[in-house]
PDB file of C-alpha atoms in Angstrom:
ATOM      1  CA  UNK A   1      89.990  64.680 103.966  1.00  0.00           C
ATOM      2  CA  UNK A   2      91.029  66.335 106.947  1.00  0.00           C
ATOM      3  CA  UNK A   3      89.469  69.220 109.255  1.00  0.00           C
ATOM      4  CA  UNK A   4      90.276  70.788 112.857  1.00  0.00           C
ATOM      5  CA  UNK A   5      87.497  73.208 114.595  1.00  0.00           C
ATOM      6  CA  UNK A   6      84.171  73.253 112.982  1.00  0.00           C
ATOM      7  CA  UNK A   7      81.288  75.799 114.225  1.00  0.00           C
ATOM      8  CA  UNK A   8      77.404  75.262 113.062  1.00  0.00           C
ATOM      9  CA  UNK A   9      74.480  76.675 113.670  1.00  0.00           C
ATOM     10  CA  UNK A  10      71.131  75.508 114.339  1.00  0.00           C
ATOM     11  CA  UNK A  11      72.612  72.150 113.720  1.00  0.00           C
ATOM     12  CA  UNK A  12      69.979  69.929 116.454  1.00  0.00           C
ATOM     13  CA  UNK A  13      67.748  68.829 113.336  1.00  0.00           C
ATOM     14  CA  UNK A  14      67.963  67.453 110.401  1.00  0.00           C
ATOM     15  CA  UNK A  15      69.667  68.933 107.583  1.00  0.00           C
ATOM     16  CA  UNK A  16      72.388  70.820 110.246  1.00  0.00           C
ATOM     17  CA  UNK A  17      72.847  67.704 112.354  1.00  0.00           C
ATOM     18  CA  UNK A  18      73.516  65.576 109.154  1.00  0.00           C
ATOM     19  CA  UNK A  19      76.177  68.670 107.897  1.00  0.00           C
ATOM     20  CA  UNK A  20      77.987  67.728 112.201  1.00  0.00           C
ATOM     21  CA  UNK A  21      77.651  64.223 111.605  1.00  0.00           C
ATOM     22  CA  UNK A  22      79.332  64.642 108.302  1.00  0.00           C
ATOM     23  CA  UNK A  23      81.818  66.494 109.322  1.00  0.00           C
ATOM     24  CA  UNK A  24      82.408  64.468 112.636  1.00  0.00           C
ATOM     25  CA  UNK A  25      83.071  61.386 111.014  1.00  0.00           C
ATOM     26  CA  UNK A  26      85.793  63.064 108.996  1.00  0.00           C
ATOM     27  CA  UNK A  27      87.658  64.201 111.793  1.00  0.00           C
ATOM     28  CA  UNK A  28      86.130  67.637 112.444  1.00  0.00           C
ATOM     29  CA  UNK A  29      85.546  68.700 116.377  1.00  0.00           C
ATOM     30  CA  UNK A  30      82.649  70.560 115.842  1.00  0.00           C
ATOM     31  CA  UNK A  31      80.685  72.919 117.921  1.00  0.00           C
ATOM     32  CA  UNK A  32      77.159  73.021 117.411  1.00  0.00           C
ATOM     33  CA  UNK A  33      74.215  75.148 118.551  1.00  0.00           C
ATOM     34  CA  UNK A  34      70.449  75.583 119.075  1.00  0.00           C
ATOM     35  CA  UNK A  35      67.766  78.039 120.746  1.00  0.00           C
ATOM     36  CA  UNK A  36      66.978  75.044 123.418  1.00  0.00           C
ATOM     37  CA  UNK A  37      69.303  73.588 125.685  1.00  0.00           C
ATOM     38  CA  UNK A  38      66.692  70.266 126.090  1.00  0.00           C
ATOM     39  CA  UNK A  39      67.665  69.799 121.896  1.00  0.00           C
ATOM     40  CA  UNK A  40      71.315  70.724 122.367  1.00  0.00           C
ATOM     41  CA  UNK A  41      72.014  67.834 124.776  1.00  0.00           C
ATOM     42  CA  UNK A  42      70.256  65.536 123.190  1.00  0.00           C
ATOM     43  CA  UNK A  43      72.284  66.081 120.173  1.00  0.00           C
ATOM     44  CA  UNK A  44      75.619  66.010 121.479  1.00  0.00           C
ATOM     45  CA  UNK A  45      74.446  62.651 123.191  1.00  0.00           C
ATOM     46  CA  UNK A  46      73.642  61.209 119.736  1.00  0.00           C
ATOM     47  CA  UNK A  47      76.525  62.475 117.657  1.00  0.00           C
ATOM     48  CA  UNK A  48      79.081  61.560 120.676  1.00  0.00           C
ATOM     49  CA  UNK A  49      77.270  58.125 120.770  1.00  0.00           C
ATOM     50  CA  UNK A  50      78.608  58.142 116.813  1.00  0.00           C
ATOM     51  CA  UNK A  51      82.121  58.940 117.986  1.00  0.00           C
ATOM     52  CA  UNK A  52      82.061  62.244 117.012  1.00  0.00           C
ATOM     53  CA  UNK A  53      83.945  65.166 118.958  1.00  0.00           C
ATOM     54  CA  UNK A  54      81.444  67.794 119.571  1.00  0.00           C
ATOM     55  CA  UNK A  55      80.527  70.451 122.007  1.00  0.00           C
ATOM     56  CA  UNK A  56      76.687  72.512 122.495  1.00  0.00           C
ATOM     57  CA  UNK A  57      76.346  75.572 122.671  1.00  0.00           C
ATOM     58  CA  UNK A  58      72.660  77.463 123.388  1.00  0.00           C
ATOM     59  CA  UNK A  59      72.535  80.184 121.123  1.00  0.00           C
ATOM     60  CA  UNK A  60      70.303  82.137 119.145  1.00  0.00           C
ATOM     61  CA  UNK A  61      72.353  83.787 116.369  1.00  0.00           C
ATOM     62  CA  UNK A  62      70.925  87.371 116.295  1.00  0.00           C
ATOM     63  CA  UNK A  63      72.317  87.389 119.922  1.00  0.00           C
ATOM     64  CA  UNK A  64      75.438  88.736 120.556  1.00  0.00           C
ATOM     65  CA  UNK A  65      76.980  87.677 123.579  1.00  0.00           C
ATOM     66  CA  UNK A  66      75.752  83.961 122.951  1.00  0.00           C
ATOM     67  CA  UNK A  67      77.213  84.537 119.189  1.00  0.00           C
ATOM     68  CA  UNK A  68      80.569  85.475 121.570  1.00  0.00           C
ATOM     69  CA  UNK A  69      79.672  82.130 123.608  1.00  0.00           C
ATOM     70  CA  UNK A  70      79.784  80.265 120.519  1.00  0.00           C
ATOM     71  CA  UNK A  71      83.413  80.997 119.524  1.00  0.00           C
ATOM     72  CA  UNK A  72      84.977  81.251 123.038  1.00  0.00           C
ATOM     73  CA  UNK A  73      83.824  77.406 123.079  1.00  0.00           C
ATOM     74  CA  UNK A  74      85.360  76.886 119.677  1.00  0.00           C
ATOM     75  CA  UNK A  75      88.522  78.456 121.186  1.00  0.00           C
ATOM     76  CA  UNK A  76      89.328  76.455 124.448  1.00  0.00           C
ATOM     77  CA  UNK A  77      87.739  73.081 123.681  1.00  0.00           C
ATOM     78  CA  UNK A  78      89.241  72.957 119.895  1.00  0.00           C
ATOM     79  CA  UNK A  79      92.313  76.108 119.443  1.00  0.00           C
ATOM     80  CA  UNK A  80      89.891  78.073 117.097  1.00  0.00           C
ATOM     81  CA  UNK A  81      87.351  77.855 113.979  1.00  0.00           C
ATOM     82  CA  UNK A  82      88.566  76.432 110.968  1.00  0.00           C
ATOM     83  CA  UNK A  83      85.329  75.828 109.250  1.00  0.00           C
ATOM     84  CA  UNK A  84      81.833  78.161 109.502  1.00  0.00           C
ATOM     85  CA  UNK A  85      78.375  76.786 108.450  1.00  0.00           C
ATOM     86  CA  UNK A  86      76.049  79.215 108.947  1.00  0.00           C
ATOM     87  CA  UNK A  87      72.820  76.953 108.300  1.00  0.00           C
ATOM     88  CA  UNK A  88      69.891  78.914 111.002  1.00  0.00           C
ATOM     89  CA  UNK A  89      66.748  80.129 109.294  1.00  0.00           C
ATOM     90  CA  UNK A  90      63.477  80.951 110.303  1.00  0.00           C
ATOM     91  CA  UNK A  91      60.433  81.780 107.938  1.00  0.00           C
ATOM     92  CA  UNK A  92      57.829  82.670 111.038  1.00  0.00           C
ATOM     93  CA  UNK A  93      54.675  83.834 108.595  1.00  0.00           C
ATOM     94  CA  UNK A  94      53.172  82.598 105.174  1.00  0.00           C
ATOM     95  CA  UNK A  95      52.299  85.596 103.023  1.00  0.00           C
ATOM     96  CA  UNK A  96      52.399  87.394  99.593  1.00  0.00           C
ATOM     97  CA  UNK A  97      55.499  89.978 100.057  1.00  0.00           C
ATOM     98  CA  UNK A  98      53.604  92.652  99.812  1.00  0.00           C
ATOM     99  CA  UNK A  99      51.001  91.792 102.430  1.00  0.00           C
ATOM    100  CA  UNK A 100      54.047  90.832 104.672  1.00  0.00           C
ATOM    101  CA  UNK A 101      54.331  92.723 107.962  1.00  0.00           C
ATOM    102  CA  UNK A 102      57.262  94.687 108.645  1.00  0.00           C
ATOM    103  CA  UNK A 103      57.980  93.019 111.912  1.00  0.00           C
ATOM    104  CA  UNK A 104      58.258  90.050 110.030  1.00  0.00           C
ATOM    105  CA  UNK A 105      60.271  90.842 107.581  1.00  0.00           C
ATOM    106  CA  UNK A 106      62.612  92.416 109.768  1.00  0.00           C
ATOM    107  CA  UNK A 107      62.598  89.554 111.765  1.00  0.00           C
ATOM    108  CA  UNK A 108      63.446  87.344 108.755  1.00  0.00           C
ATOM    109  CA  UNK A 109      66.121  89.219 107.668  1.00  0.00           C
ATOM    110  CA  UNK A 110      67.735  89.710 111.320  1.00  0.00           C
ATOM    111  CA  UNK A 111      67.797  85.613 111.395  1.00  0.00           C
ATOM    112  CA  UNK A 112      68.430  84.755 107.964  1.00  0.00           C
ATOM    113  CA  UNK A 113      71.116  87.058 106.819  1.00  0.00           C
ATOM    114  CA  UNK A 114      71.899  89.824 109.140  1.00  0.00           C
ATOM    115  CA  UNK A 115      73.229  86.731 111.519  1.00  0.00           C
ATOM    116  CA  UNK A 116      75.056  85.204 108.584  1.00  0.00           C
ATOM    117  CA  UNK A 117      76.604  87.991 108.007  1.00  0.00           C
ATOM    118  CA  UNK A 118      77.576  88.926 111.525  1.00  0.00           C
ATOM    119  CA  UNK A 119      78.771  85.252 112.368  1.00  0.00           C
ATOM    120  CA  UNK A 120      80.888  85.646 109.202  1.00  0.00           C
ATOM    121  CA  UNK A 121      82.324  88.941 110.248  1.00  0.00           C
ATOM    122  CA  UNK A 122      83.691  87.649 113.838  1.00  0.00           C
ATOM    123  CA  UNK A 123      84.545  84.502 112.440  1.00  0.00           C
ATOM    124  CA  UNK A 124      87.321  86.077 110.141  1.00  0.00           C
ATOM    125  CA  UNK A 125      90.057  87.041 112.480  1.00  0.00           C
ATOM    126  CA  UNK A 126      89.773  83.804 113.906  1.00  0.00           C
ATOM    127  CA  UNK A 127      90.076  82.224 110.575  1.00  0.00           C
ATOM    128  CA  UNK A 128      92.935  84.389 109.709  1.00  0.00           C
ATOM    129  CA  UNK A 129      94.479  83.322 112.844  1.00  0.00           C
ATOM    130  CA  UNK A 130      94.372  79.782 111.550  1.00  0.00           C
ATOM    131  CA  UNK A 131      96.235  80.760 108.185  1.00  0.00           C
ATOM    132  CA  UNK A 132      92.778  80.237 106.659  1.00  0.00           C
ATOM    133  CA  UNK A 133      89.579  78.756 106.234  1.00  0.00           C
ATOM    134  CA  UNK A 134      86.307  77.983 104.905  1.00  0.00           C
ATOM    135  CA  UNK A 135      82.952  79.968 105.424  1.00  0.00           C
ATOM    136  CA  UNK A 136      80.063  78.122 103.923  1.00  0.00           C
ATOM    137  CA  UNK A 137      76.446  79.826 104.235  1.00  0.00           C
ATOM    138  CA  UNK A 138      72.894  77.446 103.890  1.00  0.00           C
ATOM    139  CA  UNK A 139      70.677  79.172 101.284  1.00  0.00           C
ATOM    140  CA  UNK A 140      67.903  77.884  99.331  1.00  0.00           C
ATOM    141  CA  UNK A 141      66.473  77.018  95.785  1.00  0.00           C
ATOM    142  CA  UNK A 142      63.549  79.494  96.692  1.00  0.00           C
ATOM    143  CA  UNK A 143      66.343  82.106  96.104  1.00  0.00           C
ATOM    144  CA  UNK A 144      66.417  81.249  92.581  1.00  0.00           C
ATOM    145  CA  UNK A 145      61.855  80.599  92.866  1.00  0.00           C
ATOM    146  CA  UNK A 146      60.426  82.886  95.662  1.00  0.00           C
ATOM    147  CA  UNK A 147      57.037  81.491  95.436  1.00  0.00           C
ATOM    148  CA  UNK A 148      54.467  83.307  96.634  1.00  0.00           C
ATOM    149  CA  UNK A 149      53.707  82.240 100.339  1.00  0.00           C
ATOM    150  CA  UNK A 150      57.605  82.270 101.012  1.00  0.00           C
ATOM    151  CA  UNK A 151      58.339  85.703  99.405  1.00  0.00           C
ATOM    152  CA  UNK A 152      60.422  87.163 101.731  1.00  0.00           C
ATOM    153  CA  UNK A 153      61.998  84.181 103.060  1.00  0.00           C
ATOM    154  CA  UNK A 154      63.109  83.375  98.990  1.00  0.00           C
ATOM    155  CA  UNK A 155      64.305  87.204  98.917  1.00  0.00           C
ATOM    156  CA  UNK A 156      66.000  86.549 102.223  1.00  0.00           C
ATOM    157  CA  UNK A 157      67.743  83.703 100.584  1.00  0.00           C
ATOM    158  CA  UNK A 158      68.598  85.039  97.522  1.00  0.00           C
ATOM    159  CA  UNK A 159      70.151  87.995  99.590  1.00  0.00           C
ATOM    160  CA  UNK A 160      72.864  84.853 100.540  1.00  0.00           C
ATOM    161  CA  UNK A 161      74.014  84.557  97.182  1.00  0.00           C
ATOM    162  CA  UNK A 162      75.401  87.818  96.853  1.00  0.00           C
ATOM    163  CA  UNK A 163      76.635  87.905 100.406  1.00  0.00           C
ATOM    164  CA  UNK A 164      78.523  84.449  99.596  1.00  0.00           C
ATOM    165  CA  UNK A 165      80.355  86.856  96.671  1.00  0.00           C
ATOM    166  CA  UNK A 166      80.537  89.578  98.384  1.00  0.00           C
ATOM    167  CA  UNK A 167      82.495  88.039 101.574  1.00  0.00           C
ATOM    168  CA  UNK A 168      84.519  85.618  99.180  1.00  0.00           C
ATOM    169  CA  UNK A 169      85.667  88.746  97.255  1.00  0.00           C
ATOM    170  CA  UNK A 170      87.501  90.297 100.030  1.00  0.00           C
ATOM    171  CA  UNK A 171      88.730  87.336 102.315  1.00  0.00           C
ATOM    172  CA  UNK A 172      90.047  85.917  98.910  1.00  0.00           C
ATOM    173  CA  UNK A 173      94.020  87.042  99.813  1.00  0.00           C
ATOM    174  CA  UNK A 174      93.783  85.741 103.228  1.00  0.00           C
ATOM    175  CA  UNK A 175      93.315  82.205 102.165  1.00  0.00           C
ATOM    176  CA  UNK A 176      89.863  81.843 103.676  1.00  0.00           C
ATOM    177  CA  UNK A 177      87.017  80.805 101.281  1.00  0.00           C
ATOM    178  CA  UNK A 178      83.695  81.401 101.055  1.00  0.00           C
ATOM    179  CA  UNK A 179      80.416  79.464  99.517  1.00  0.00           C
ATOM    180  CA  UNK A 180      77.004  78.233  99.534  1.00  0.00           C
ATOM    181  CA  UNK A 181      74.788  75.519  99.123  1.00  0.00           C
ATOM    182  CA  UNK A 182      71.312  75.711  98.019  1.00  0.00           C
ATOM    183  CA  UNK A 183      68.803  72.946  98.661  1.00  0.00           C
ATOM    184  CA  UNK A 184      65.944  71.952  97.437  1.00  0.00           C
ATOM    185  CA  UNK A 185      62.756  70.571  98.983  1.00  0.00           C
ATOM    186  CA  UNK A 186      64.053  68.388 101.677  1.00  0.00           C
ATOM    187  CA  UNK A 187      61.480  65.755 104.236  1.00  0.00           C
ATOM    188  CA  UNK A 188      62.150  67.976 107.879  1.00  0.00           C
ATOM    189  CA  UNK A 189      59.655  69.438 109.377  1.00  0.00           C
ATOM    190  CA  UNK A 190      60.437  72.829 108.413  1.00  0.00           C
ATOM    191  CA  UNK A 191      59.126  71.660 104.708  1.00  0.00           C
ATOM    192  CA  UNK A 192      56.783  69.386 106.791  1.00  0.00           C
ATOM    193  CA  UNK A 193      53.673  71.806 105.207  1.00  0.00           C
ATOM    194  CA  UNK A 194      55.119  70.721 101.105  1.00  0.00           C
ATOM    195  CA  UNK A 195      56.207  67.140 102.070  1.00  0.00           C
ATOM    196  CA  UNK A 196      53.174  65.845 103.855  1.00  0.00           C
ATOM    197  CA  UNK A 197      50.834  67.469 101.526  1.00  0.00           C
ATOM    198  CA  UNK A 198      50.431  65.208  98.480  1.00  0.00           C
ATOM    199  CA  UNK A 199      48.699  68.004  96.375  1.00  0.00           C
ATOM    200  CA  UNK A 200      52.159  69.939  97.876  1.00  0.00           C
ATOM    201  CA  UNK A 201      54.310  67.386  97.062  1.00  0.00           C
ATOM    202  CA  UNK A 202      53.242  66.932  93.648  1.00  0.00           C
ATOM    203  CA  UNK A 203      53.144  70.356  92.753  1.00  0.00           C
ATOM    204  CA  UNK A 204      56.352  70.779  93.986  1.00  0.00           C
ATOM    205  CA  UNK A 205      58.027  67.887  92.864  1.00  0.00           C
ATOM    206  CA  UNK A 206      56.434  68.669  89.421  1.00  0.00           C
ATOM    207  CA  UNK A 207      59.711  71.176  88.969  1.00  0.00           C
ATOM    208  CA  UNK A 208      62.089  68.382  90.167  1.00  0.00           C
ATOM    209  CA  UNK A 209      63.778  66.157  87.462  1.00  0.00           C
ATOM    210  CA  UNK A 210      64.724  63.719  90.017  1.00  0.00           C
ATOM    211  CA  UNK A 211      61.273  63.123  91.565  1.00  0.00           C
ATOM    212  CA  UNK A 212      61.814  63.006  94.922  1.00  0.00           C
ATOM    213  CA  UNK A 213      62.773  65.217  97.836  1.00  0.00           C
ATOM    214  CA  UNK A 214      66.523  65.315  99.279  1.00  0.00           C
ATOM    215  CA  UNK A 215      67.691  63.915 101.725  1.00  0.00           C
ATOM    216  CA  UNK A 216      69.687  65.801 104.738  1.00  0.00           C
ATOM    217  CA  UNK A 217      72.748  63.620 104.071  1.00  0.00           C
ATOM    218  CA  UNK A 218      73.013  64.941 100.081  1.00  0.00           C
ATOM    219  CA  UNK A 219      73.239  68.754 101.512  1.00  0.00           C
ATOM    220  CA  UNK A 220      76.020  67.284 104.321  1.00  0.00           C
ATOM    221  CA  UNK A 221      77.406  65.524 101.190  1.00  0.00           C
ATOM    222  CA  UNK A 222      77.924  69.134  99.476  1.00  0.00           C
ATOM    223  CA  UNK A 223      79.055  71.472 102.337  1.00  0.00           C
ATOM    224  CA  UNK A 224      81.664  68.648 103.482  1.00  0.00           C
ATOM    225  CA  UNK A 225      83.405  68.906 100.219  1.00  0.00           C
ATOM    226  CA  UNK A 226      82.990  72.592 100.222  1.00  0.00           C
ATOM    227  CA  UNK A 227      84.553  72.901 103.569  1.00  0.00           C
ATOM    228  CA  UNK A 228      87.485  70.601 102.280  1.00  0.00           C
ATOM    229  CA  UNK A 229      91.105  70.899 100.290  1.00  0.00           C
ATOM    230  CA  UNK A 230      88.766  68.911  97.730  1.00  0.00           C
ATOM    231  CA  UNK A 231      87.538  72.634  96.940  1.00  0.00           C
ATOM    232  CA  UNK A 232      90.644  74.089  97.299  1.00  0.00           C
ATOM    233  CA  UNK A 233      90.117  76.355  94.011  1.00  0.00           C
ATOM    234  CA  UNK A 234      86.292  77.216  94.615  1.00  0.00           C
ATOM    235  CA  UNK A 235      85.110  80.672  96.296  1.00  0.00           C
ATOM    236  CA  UNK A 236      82.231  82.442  95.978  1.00  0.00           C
ATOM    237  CA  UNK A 237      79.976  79.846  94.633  1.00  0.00           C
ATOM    238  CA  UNK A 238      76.635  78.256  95.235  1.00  0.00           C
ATOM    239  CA  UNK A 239      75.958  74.997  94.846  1.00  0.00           C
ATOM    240  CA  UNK A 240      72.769  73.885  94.220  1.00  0.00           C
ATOM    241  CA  UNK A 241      71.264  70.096  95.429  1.00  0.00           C
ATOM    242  CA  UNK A 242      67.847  70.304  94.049  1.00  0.00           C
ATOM    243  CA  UNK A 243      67.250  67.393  92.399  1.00  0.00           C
ATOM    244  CA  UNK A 244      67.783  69.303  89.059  1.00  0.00           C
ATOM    245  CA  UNK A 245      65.284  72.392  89.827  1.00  0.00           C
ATOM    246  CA  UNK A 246      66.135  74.948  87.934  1.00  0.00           C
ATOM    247  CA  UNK A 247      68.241  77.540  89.247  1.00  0.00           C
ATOM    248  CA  UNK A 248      68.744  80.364  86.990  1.00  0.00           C
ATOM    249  CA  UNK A 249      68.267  84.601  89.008  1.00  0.00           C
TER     250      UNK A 249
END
């Protein structure tokens, strides 16, 4: 499996630094990012310590000129972007939908697919630049079960889905493809609420064939081979690493 220039987002933590160490220790130069420069450095220490070739950006992805930053760094440390995971998401309130506040759902929706969509969009001339590419967005299994405290972070995920078609659809002719991967419950500490709960684990894991929650490296596992020639004849679909959830809009 080989790869060139790789750009992720919010990639200091868990499940993104697993998808740069993945991808790092198959021969992708990746550039990764986060909204603190203290959690940048200290993951470009720990994935150089690994061998990896890998440059940090600060950036929060609903800002344009440090989106710019991000692929101006892609450009003279690596010759361009090859390879887009757009993993950042945010889910800043717990709420029914309906009792959610606009400024939150706005806010939601600005992170968790307004960016994706935007990094996508200046991504693609650099892509077709390269003669090609792959796009890969992060979504979720609560698009396919918004339950009710995550409501318009499931909707904001499900909203990925279609995107993922949508962008696949027309980048189709210019080699460059485009797909997702949903996970399921997975131990960071963005899930840290579920996972450390054991009435929330067991509810949750109650809808899980496999009995357990995933592991970062199983979602690096799936957007590595989406990102390679091993998926050379996939576009515009989502794969899901749940454990065997069910996944069904």
């Amino acid at each position: 499996m080989s790869y060139f220039g790789a750009l992720l987002t919010r990639t200091c933590f868990r499940i993104g630094y697993a998808i740069a160490k993945r991808l790092g220790s198959e021969g992708a130069s990746v550039v990764i990012c986060s909204r603190k420069e203290s959690n940048v450095g200290k993951a470009v220490q720990s994935l150089r310590s690994e061998g990896i070739t890998v440059e940090g950006v600060v950036c929060h992805v609903a800002n344009h000129e440090q989106r710019r930053r991000l692929f101006e760094v892609a450009t003279s440390k690596f010759g361009g972007v090859d390879i887009l995971v757009s993993n950042a998401a945010i889910n800043p309130a717990v709420a029914p939908i309906l009792d959610t506040d606009e400024q939150i759902w706005d806010k939601i929706f600005d992170v968790n697919v307004k960016s994706s969509w935007l990094l996508a969009k200046e991504a693609y001339p650099e892509l077709v630049k390269r003669g090609g590419g792959s796009i890969v967005f992060i979504s979720s299994i609560a698009a396919y079960q918004p339950t009710e405290p995550l409501g318009a972070y499931g909707v904001s995920k499900t909203t990925l889905l279609g995107l993922t078609k949508a962008i696949a659809n027309e980048t189709v002719h210019e080699n460059i493809r485009v797909n997702c991967v949903a996970p399921g419950i997975v131990a960071t500490k963005f899930a840290s609420a579920i996972t450390n709960s054991e009435a929330g684990a067991e509810k949750s894991l109650s809808n899980v064939p496999l009995k357990r929650f995933g592991r970062p490296e199983e979602i690096a596992g799936a957007v590595a081979f989406l990102a390679s020639d091993d998926a050379s004849y996939i576009t515009g679909e989502t794969v899901v690493v749940a454990g065997g959830a069910p996944a069904r809009l």
